[in-house]
């Protein structure tokens, strides 16, 4: 059995359930999805501050799993891909962020894609990730719905607001596909896709598909050498006792 650990970097357990359902919907046979909620940090991530405070707990989840029962892949299920590079240093299996995964899949579906996300203040971070992963040519635009992360589930208008924003993004950008800019939108992927008649990619599903494929290819990173090697042993002060490298 392949085990993929899907981590919600915020502390909202209800979002973890939604993320787990999206992951299990696409997991291939004999693939177990282990869904984990961050034990420490913000209830949602929609600022640089939130992202910084989500990383420590996220990393403790990975170091703990590596110590007890290493997974065959790790998915960081938050669109800012918080802590991704640090996670790669402590994981012995591939680690992917949902933005990274969604961009890669979207780039293979046409010439260009658009991103539709939550608050406009997160657009800059998404643009940074587009550049960092090398998709500046394929990403035609990044648009905000102005729905805060935790309101996605409670606002009855989310479905229609998101569908309208995705349809408008395709039209104005001339894109071939849409990337949803929040793990919390995962349950709306099919609805939006049917409404706008274009591929809509949720990074949770994209990440599970990629990690399952990498596991099937036997791709493990081990204790990588160079940039992503295990961090040198040192004293870390003030970390909660359950940290793996402390
Ligand atoms: O960046 C965002 O707005 C979305 C991001 N925040 C969060 O708590 N989970 C996410 O996927």
mmCIF file of C-alpha atoms and ligand atoms in Angstrom:
data_model
loop_
_atom_site.group_PDB
_atom_site.id
_atom_site.type_symbol
_atom_site.label_atom_id
_atom_site.label_comp_id
_atom_site.label_asym_id
_atom_site.label_seq_id
_atom_site.Cartn_x
_atom_site.Cartn_y
_atom_site.Cartn_z
ATOM 1 C CA UNK A 1 0.000 0.000 0.000
ATOM 2 C CA UNK A 2 1.136 3.524 -0.849
ATOM 3 C CA UNK A 3 0.630 6.027 1.963
ATOM 4 C CA UNK A 4 0.251 9.693 1.086
ATOM 5 C CA UNK A 5 0.176 12.171 3.954
ATOM 6 C CA UNK A 6 -2.058 15.172 3.169
ATOM 7 C CA UNK A 7 -1.456 18.012 5.609
ATOM 8 C CA UNK A 8 -3.808 20.924 6.171
ATOM 9 C CA UNK A 9 -1.390 23.636 7.349
ATOM 10 C CA UNK A 10 -4.164 25.572 9.095
ATOM 11 C CA UNK A 11 -5.857 24.304 12.274
ATOM 12 C CA UNK A 12 -9.429 24.147 10.878
ATOM 13 C CA UNK A 13 -10.379 20.464 11.227
ATOM 14 C CA UNK A 14 -13.479 20.918 9.037
ATOM 15 C CA UNK A 15 -11.232 22.042 6.171
ATOM 16 C CA UNK A 16 -9.056 18.978 6.702
ATOM 17 C CA UNK A 17 -12.124 16.787 6.239
ATOM 18 C CA UNK A 18 -12.974 18.581 2.991
ATOM 19 C CA UNK A 19 -9.374 18.218 1.810
ATOM 20 C CA UNK A 20 -9.280 14.526 2.760
ATOM 21 C CA UNK A 21 -12.466 13.868 0.765
ATOM 22 C CA UNK A 22 -10.989 15.566 -2.314
ATOM 23 C CA UNK A 23 -7.799 13.533 -1.916
ATOM 24 C CA UNK A 24 -9.612 10.207 -1.447
ATOM 25 C CA UNK A 25 -11.828 10.900 -4.475
ATOM 26 C CA UNK A 26 -8.790 10.629 -6.774
ATOM 27 C CA UNK A 27 -6.508 8.264 -4.837
ATOM 28 C CA UNK A 28 -5.716 5.196 -6.951
ATOM 29 C CA UNK A 29 -6.345 1.651 -5.622
ATOM 30 C CA UNK A 30 -4.119 0.523 -2.743
ATOM 31 C CA UNK A 31 -3.327 4.136 -1.863
ATOM 32 C CA UNK A 32 -4.054 5.251 1.692
ATOM 33 C CA UNK A 33 -4.609 8.953 2.351
ATOM 34 C CA UNK A 34 -3.481 9.983 5.834
ATOM 35 C CA UNK A 35 -5.063 13.408 6.451
ATOM 36 C CA UNK A 36 -3.561 15.549 9.225
ATOM 37 C CA UNK A 37 -4.563 18.921 10.687
ATOM 38 C CA UNK A 38 -1.795 21.260 11.842
ATOM 39 C CA UNK A 39 -1.679 21.067 15.668
ATOM 40 C CA UNK A 40 -0.291 24.603 16.010
ATOM 41 C CA UNK A 41 -0.834 27.866 14.139
ATOM 42 C CA UNK A 42 -3.586 29.958 12.475
ATOM 43 C CA UNK A 43 -7.116 28.702 11.809
ATOM 44 C CA UNK A 44 -6.722 29.891 8.235
ATOM 45 C CA UNK A 45 -3.811 31.168 6.140
ATOM 46 C CA UNK A 46 -4.373 34.350 4.148
ATOM 47 C CA UNK A 47 -1.392 36.566 4.933
ATOM 48 C CA UNK A 48 2.397 36.293 5.149
ATOM 49 C CA UNK A 49 2.059 36.341 8.933
ATOM 50 C CA UNK A 50 -0.372 33.383 8.890
ATOM 51 C CA UNK A 51 1.948 31.505 6.577
ATOM 52 C CA UNK A 52 4.992 32.046 8.806
ATOM 53 C CA UNK A 53 3.073 30.851 11.870
ATOM 54 C CA UNK A 54 1.743 27.766 10.059
ATOM 55 C CA UNK A 55 5.171 26.436 9.084
ATOM 56 C CA UNK A 56 6.498 25.238 12.488
ATOM 57 C CA UNK A 57 3.526 23.004 13.234
ATOM 58 C CA UNK A 58 3.462 21.748 9.665
ATOM 59 C CA UNK A 59 7.103 20.734 9.920
ATOM 60 C CA UNK A 60 6.494 18.985 13.253
ATOM 61 C CA UNK A 61 3.842 16.828 11.546
ATOM 62 C CA UNK A 62 6.341 15.703 8.937
ATOM 63 C CA UNK A 63 9.245 15.113 11.341
ATOM 64 C CA UNK A 64 6.919 13.108 13.603
ATOM 65 C CA UNK A 65 5.625 10.978 10.720
ATOM 66 C CA UNK A 66 9.165 10.430 9.467
ATOM 67 C CA UNK A 67 10.135 9.246 12.948
ATOM 68 C CA UNK A 68 7.215 6.833 13.384
ATOM 69 C CA UNK A 69 5.990 5.655 9.953
ATOM 70 C CA UNK A 70 7.361 7.566 6.945
ATOM 71 C CA UNK A 71 4.863 8.269 4.163
ATOM 72 C CA UNK A 72 5.511 7.674 0.460
ATOM 73 C CA UNK A 73 4.634 11.294 -0.306
ATOM 74 C CA UNK A 74 3.590 14.482 1.483
ATOM 75 C CA UNK A 75 1.130 17.077 0.209
ATOM 76 C CA UNK A 76 1.056 20.578 1.718
ATOM 77 C CA UNK A 77 -2.604 21.397 1.242
ATOM 78 C CA UNK A 78 -2.551 25.194 1.375
ATOM 79 C CA UNK A 79 -2.232 27.363 -1.712
ATOM 80 C CA UNK A 80 0.683 29.369 -0.368
ATOM 81 C CA UNK A 81 2.717 26.125 -0.247
ATOM 82 C CA UNK A 82 3.962 27.093 3.240
ATOM 83 C CA UNK A 83 7.187 25.510 4.464
ATOM 84 C CA UNK A 84 7.692 23.527 1.260
ATOM 85 C CA UNK A 85 11.476 23.756 1.013
ATOM 86 C CA UNK A 86 11.952 23.163 4.749
ATOM 87 C CA UNK A 87 9.628 20.160 4.500
ATOM 88 C CA UNK A 88 11.786 18.708 1.748
ATOM 89 C CA UNK A 89 14.821 18.809 4.040
ATOM 90 C CA UNK A 90 13.144 16.681 6.701
ATOM 91 C CA UNK A 91 11.104 14.326 4.476
ATOM 92 C CA UNK A 92 12.554 11.203 2.839
ATOM 93 C CA UNK A 93 9.743 11.071 0.249
ATOM 94 C CA UNK A 94 8.573 13.672 -2.289
ATOM 95 C CA UNK A 95 6.845 16.776 -0.904
ATOM 96 C CA UNK A 96 4.547 18.856 -3.137
ATOM 97 C CA UNK A 97 2.522 21.999 -2.481
ATOM 98 C CA UNK A 98 -0.997 22.260 -3.945
ATOM 99 C CA UNK A 99 -0.184 25.437 -5.863
ATOM 100 C CA UNK A 100 2.868 23.763 -7.388
ATOM 101 C CA UNK A 101 0.854 20.667 -8.302
ATOM 102 C CA UNK A 102 -2.031 22.633 -9.807
ATOM 103 C CA UNK A 103 0.281 24.834 -11.896
ATOM 104 C CA UNK A 104 2.069 21.794 -13.345
ATOM 105 C CA UNK A 105 -1.168 20.025 -14.277
ATOM 106 C CA UNK A 106 -2.797 23.195 -15.664
ATOM 107 C CA UNK A 107 0.285 23.885 -17.817
ATOM 108 C CA UNK A 108 -0.264 20.580 -19.619
ATOM 109 C CA UNK A 109 -3.881 21.351 -20.588
ATOM 110 C CA UNK A 110 -3.349 24.212 -23.016
ATOM 111 C CA UNK A 111 -1.335 27.348 -23.586
ATOM 112 C CA UNK A 112 -2.395 29.314 -20.566
ATOM 113 C CA UNK A 113 -4.179 29.090 -17.261
ATOM 114 C CA UNK A 114 -5.738 31.527 -14.802
ATOM 115 C CA UNK A 115 -5.779 31.370 -11.006
ATOM 116 C CA UNK A 116 -8.893 32.274 -9.007
ATOM 117 C CA UNK A 117 -8.189 32.682 -5.316
ATOM 118 C CA UNK A 118 -9.591 34.075 -2.036
ATOM 119 C CA UNK A 119 -8.484 37.530 -0.831
ATOM 120 C CA UNK A 120 -6.696 39.874 -3.225
ATOM 121 C CA UNK A 121 -3.949 40.326 -0.621
ATOM 122 C CA UNK A 122 -2.810 36.742 -1.432
ATOM 123 C CA UNK A 123 -2.400 37.459 -5.156
ATOM 124 C CA UNK A 124 1.205 38.577 -4.689
ATOM 125 C CA UNK A 125 2.162 35.325 -3.009
ATOM 126 C CA UNK A 126 0.499 33.335 -5.785
ATOM 127 C CA UNK A 127 2.373 35.405 -8.380
ATOM 128 C CA UNK A 128 5.650 34.757 -6.541
ATOM 129 C CA UNK A 129 4.971 31.009 -6.633
ATOM 130 C CA UNK A 130 4.113 31.150 -10.357
ATOM 131 C CA UNK A 131 7.510 32.714 -10.991
ATOM 132 C CA UNK A 132 9.350 30.483 -8.528
ATOM 133 C CA UNK A 133 8.036 27.304 -10.175
ATOM 134 C CA UNK A 134 8.659 28.635 -13.696
ATOM 135 C CA UNK A 135 5.127 29.233 -15.010
ATOM 136 C CA UNK A 136 5.275 32.968 -15.740
ATOM 137 C CA UNK A 137 4.685 32.268 -19.432
ATOM 138 C CA UNK A 138 1.658 29.984 -18.902
ATOM 139 C CA UNK A 139 -0.090 31.892 -16.089
ATOM 140 C CA UNK A 140 -2.276 34.524 -17.776
ATOM 141 C CA UNK A 141 -3.835 36.076 -14.686
ATOM 142 C CA UNK A 142 -4.564 35.765 -10.974
ATOM 143 C CA UNK A 143 -7.988 36.885 -9.695
ATOM 144 C CA UNK A 144 -9.533 37.180 -6.238
ATOM 145 C CA UNK A 145 -13.101 36.401 -5.134
ATOM 146 C CA UNK A 146 -12.557 38.400 -1.919
ATOM 147 C CA UNK A 147 -14.038 35.499 0.063
ATOM 148 C CA UNK A 148 -11.992 34.839 3.233
ATOM 149 C CA UNK A 149 -10.820 31.232 3.543
ATOM 150 C CA UNK A 150 -13.140 30.190 6.378
ATOM 151 C CA UNK A 151 -16.126 31.952 4.752
ATOM 152 C CA UNK A 152 -15.884 29.666 1.709
ATOM 153 C CA UNK A 153 -17.858 26.992 3.524
ATOM 154 C CA UNK A 154 -20.332 29.291 5.278
ATOM 155 C CA UNK A 155 -21.155 31.800 2.538
ATOM 156 C CA UNK A 156 -24.140 30.421 0.558
ATOM 157 C CA UNK A 157 -23.070 32.486 -2.438
ATOM 158 C CA UNK A 158 -19.573 30.943 -2.696
ATOM 159 C CA UNK A 159 -20.484 28.566 -5.531
ATOM 160 C CA UNK A 160 -21.967 31.261 -7.734
ATOM 161 C CA UNK A 161 -19.313 33.856 -6.896
ATOM 162 C CA UNK A 162 -16.551 31.369 -7.692
ATOM 163 C CA UNK A 163 -18.202 30.173 -10.902
ATOM 164 C CA UNK A 164 -18.682 33.738 -12.140
ATOM 165 C CA UNK A 165 -15.079 34.643 -11.254
ATOM 166 C CA UNK A 166 -13.727 31.563 -13.072
ATOM 167 C CA UNK A 167 -15.849 32.204 -16.158
ATOM 168 C CA UNK A 168 -14.738 35.857 -16.216
ATOM 169 C CA UNK A 169 -11.074 34.887 -15.720
ATOM 170 C CA UNK A 170 -11.181 32.525 -18.708
ATOM 171 C CA UNK A 171 -12.714 35.238 -20.867
ATOM 172 C CA UNK A 172 -10.462 38.134 -19.904
ATOM 173 C CA UNK A 173 -7.260 36.091 -19.853
ATOM 174 C CA UNK A 174 -7.978 33.897 -22.849
ATOM 175 C CA UNK A 175 -6.953 30.904 -20.709
ATOM 176 C CA UNK A 176 -7.568 27.221 -21.349
ATOM 177 C CA UNK A 177 -7.822 26.145 -17.707
ATOM 178 C CA UNK A 178 -8.544 27.415 -14.213
ATOM 179 C CA UNK A 179 -6.517 26.770 -11.059
ATOM 180 C CA UNK A 180 -8.484 27.091 -7.806
ATOM 181 C CA UNK A 181 -6.439 29.127 -5.351
ATOM 182 C CA UNK A 182 -7.520 27.520 -2.092
ATOM 183 C CA UNK A 183 -7.755 23.996 -0.707
ATOM 184 C CA UNK A 184 -11.150 25.006 0.666
ATOM 185 C CA UNK A 185 -12.513 25.303 -2.880
ATOM 186 C CA UNK A 186 -11.825 21.621 -3.599
ATOM 187 C CA UNK A 187 -15.458 20.555 -3.065
ATOM 188 C CA UNK A 188 -16.599 23.028 -5.756
ATOM 189 C CA UNK A 189 -14.271 21.783 -8.515
ATOM 190 C CA UNK A 190 -16.840 19.649 -10.370
ATOM 191 C CA UNK A 191 -19.618 22.269 -10.070
ATOM 192 C CA UNK A 192 -17.428 25.034 -11.481
ATOM 193 C CA UNK A 193 -15.975 22.781 -14.179
ATOM 194 C CA UNK A 194 -19.423 21.816 -15.470
ATOM 195 C CA UNK A 195 -20.609 25.424 -15.354
ATOM 196 C CA UNK A 196 -17.740 26.983 -17.318
ATOM 197 C CA UNK A 197 -16.963 24.098 -19.683
ATOM 198 C CA UNK A 198 -13.188 24.220 -19.134
ATOM 199 C CA UNK A 199 -10.754 22.188 -17.002
ATOM 200 C CA UNK A 200 -10.762 23.358 -13.368
ATOM 201 C CA UNK A 201 -7.827 22.102 -11.308
ATOM 202 C CA UNK A 202 -7.909 21.722 -7.547
ATOM 203 C CA UNK A 203 -4.377 21.398 -6.200
ATOM 204 C CA UNK A 204 -5.355 18.738 -3.658
ATOM 205 C CA UNK A 205 -6.450 16.330 -6.396
ATOM 206 C CA UNK A 206 -3.535 17.357 -8.625
ATOM 207 C CA UNK A 207 -1.073 16.782 -5.787
ATOM 208 C CA UNK A 208 -2.443 13.340 -4.895
ATOM 209 C CA UNK A 209 -2.304 12.287 -8.534
ATOM 210 C CA UNK A 210 1.297 13.421 -8.905
ATOM 211 C CA UNK A 211 2.470 11.932 -5.601
ATOM 212 C CA UNK A 212 0.750 8.596 -6.304
ATOM 213 C CA UNK A 213 2.482 8.509 -9.677
ATOM 214 C CA UNK A 214 5.859 9.364 -8.140
ATOM 215 C CA UNK A 215 5.400 6.650 -5.516
ATOM 216 C CA UNK A 216 4.513 4.140 -8.240
ATOM 217 C CA UNK A 217 7.749 5.148 -9.977
ATOM 218 C CA UNK A 218 9.599 4.385 -6.747
ATOM 219 C CA UNK A 219 10.795 7.986 -6.431
ATOM 220 C CA UNK A 220 11.966 8.604 -2.873
ATOM 221 C CA UNK A 221 14.217 11.509 -1.942
ATOM 222 C CA UNK A 222 15.816 9.742 1.038
ATOM 223 C CA UNK A 223 18.103 11.937 3.061
ATOM 224 C CA UNK A 224 18.880 13.988 -0.043
ATOM 225 C CA UNK A 225 22.359 15.422 -0.466
ATOM 226 C CA UNK A 226 23.053 19.106 -1.083
ATOM 227 C CA UNK A 227 20.406 21.786 -0.614
ATOM 228 C CA UNK A 228 17.703 19.457 0.712
ATOM 229 C CA UNK A 229 19.905 17.321 2.946
ATOM 230 C CA UNK A 230 18.781 16.730 6.528
ATOM 231 C CA UNK A 231 19.509 19.915 8.522
ATOM 232 C CA UNK A 232 22.714 19.897 10.557
ATOM 233 C CA UNK A 233 22.138 18.910 14.183
ATOM 234 C CA UNK A 234 21.781 21.967 16.451
ATOM 235 C CA UNK A 235 19.935 23.386 19.423
ATOM 236 C CA UNK A 236 16.429 24.742 18.759
ATOM 237 C CA UNK A 237 15.152 26.725 21.748
ATOM 238 C CA UNK A 238 11.516 27.023 22.788
ATOM 239 C CA UNK A 239 10.042 24.552 20.311
ATOM 240 C CA UNK A 240 7.185 22.402 21.635
ATOM 241 C CA UNK A 241 8.500 19.063 22.915
ATOM 242 C CA UNK A 242 6.929 17.065 20.060
ATOM 243 C CA UNK A 243 9.263 18.509 17.456
ATOM 244 C CA UNK A 244 11.272 15.835 15.742
ATOM 245 C CA UNK A 245 14.563 17.636 15.299
ATOM 246 C CA UNK A 246 14.633 19.655 18.518
HETATM 247 O O1 LIG B 1 -4.049 31.325 0.357
HETATM 248 C C1 LIG B 1 -5.268 31.133 0.513
HETATM 249 O O2 LIG B 1 -6.113 32.005 0.620
HETATM 250 C C2 LIG B 1 -5.751 29.710 0.564
HETATM 251 C C3 LIG B 1 -5.000 28.956 1.588
HETATM 252 N N1 LIG B 1 -5.229 29.382 2.963
HETATM 253 C C4 LIG B 1 -5.634 28.335 3.718
HETATM 254 O O3 LIG B 1 -5.846 28.370 4.932
HETATM 255 N N2 LIG B 1 -5.727 27.223 2.933
HETATM 256 C C5 LIG B 1 -5.432 27.519 1.654
HETATM 257 O O4 LIG B 1 -5.443 26.761 0.674
#
